[in-house]
Coordinates of C-alpha atoms in Angstrom, one line a residue:
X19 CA 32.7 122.2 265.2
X20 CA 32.8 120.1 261.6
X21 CA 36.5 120.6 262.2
X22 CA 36.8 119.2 265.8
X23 CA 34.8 116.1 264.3
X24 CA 37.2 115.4 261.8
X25 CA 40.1 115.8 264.4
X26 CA 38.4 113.4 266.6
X27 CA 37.4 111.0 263.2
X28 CA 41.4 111.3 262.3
X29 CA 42.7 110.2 265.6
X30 CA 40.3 107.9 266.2
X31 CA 41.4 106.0 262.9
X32 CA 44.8 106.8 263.3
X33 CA 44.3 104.9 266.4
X34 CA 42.5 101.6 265.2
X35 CA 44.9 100.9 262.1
X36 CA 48.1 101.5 264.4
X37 CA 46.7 99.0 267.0
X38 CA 45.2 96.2 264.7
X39 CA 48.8 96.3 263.2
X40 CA 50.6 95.4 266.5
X41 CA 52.0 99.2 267.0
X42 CA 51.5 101.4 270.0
X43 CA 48.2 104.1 269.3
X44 CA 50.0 106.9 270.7
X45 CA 53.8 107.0 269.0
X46 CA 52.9 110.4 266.8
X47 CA 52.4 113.8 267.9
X48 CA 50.5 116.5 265.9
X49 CA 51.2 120.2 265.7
X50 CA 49.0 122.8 264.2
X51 CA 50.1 126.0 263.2
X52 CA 47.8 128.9 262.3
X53 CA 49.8 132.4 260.6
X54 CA 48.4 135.3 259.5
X55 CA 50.3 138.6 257.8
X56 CA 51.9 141.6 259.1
X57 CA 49.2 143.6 259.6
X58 CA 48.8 141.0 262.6
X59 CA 50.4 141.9 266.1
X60 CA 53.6 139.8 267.2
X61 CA 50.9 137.7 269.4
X62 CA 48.8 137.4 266.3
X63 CA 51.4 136.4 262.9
X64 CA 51.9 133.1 264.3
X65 CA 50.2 131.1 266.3
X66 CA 51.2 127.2 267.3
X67 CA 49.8 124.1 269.4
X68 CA 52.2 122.3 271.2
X69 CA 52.9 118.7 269.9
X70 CA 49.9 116.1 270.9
X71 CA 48.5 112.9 270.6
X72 CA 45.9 114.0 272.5
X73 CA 42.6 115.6 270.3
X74 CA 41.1 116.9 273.1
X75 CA 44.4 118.8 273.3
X76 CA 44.2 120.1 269.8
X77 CA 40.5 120.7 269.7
X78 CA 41.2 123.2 272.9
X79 CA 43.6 125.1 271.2
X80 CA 41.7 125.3 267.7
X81 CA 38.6 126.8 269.6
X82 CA 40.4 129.7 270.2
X83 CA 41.7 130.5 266.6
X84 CA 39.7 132.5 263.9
X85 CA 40.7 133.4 260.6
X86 CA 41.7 137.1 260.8
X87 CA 44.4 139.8 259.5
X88 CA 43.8 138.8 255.8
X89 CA 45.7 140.8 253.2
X90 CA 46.1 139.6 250.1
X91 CA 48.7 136.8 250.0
X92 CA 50.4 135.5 253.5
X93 CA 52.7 135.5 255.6
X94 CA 53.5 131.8 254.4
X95 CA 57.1 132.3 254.8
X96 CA 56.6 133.1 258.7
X97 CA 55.0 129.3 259.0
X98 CA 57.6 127.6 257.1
X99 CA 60.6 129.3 259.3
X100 CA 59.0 128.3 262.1
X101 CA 58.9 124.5 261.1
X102 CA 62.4 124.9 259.6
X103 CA 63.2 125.2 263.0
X104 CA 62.3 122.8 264.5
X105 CA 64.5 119.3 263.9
X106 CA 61.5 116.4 264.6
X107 CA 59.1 117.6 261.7
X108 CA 58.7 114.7 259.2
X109 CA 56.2 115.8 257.1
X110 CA 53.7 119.2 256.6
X111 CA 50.3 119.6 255.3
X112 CA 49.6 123.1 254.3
X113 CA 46.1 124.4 253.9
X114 CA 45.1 127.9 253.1
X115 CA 43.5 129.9 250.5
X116 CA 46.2 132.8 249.3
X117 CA 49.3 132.3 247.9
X118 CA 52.6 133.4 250.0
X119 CA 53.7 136.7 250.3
X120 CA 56.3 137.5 247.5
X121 CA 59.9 139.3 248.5
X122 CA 58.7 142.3 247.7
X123 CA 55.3 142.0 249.7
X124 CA 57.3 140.7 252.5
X125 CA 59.3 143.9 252.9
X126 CA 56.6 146.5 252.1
X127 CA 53.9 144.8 254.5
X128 CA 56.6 144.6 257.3
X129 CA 56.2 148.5 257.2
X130 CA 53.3 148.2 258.8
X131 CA 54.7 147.5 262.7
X132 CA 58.0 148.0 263.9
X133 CA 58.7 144.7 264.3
X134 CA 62.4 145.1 265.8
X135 CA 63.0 143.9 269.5
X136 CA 60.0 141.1 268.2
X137 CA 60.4 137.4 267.4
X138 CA 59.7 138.5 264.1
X139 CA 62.8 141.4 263.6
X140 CA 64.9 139.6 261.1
X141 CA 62.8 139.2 257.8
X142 CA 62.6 135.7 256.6
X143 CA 61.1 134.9 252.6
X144 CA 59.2 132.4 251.0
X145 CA 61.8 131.1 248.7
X146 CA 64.6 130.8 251.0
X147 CA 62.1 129.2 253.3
X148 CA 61.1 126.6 250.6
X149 CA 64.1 126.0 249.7
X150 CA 65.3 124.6 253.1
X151 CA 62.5 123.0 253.2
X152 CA 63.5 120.8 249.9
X153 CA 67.0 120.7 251.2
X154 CA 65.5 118.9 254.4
X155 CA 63.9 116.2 252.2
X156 CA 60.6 117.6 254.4
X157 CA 57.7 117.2 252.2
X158 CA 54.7 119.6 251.7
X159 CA 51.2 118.3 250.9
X160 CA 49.2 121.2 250.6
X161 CA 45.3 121.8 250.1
X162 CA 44.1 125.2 248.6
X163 CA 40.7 126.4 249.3
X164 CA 40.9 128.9 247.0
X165 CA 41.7 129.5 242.8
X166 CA 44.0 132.6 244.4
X167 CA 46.5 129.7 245.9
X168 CA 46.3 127.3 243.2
X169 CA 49.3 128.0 241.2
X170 CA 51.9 128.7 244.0
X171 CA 50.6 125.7 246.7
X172 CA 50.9 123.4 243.7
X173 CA 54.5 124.7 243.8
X174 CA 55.4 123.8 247.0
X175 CA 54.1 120.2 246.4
X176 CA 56.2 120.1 243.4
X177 CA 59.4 121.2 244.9
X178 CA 59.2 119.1 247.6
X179 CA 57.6 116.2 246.4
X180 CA 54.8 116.3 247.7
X181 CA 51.1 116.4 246.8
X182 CA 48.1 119.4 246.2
X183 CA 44.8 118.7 246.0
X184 CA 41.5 121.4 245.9
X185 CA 40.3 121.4 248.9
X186 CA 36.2 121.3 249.3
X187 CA 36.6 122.0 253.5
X188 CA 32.6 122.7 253.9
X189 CA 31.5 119.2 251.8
X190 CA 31.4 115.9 252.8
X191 CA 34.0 114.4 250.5
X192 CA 36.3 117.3 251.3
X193 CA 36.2 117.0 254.8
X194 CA 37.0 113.0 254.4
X195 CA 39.8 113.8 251.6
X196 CA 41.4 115.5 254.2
X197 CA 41.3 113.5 257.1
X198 CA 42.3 110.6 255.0
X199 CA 45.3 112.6 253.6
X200 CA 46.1 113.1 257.4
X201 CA 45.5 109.9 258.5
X202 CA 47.6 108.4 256.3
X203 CA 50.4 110.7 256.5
X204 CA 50.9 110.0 260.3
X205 CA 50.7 106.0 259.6
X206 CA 52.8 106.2 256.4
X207 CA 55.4 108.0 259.1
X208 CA 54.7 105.7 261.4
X209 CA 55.3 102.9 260.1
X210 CA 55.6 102.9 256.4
X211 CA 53.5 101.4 253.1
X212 CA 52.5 98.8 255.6
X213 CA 50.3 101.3 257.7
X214 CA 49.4 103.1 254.7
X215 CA 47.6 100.4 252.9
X216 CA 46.0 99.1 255.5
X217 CA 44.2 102.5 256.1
X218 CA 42.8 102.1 252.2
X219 CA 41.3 98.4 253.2
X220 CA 39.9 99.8 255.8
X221 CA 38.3 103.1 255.2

């Protein structure tokens, strides 16, 4: 439920600062993406919204996802080929509390189903994953949650240029960090330094 607030909270400001600076209040989409690790089912590994502007939308969608499947590190590499595939991504915020699988994880826990005939048949790995990333000029801002991810998610941020931060998700100034990360992601996409800025005056 905290999380559906901040949702709400991040659209809601999104909103205001794109319409008291003369742009329209709904031209960015969201996507969340939820993975998991191959001891998951082909229905479970990945798991994606569709793009909205809509937190309603969103909210519906996150109701139904739990945190499950846990072993060890994750199947980050399954997330970041999914987004790798799609052209109209501008930016990624990663949040999680295990660092990605390494290669040799990858193609031991794949042992686990028989994942040919599946969407997932054709093993994809973190670094080659990252590494398009970078070449994309895509950035990752990632939160970790835990000291596990710490090392590896400040990795990402550093090969890509973008940012890590801890990430407090049950305190108050956690669950603001990260809506105002989000919030000012979207504008900053939106409509550059301008939007950005404007978000700092006013929150």
């Amino acid at each position: 439920e905290k999380t559906k607030q901040k949702i709400r909270e991040m659209f809601k400001r999104i909103r205001l600062i794109l319409h008291d600076n003369s742009h329209d209040p709904t031209c960015f989409q969201i996507q969340l993406i939820a993975y998991r690790n191959y001891n998951a089912p082909e229905s479970e590994l990945l798991l994606y919204s569709g793009w909205q502007n809509d937190y309603v939308q969103l909210n519906q969608w996150l109701s139904k996802i739990d945190p499950d499947y846990g072993w060890g590190r994750e199947a980050v590499e399954v997330a970041l080929h999914f987004v790798n595939s799609d052209e109209y991504v501008n930016e990624i915020i990663l949040i999680g509390d295990a660092a990605p699988n390494t290669r040799q994880e990858t193609d031991e826990k794949r042992k686990h189903y028989n994942w040919t005939g599946t969407t997932f048949a054709t093993p994809v790995y973190f670094d080659d994953e990252l590494q398009k990333v970078k070449n994309r000029g895509l950035k990752i801002n990632s939160f970790f949650l835990a000291d596990q991810a710490e090392a590896e998610f400040h990795n990402m941020a550093r090969v890509t240029g973008g940012s890590c931060e801890r990430l407090e998700i049950d305190s108050a100034s956690g669950a603001e960090q990260l809506t105002g990360l989000v919030s000012k992601t979207v504008l900053k996409v939106c409509g550059g330094d301008a939007l950005f800025q404007a978000y700092d005056a006013k929150f």
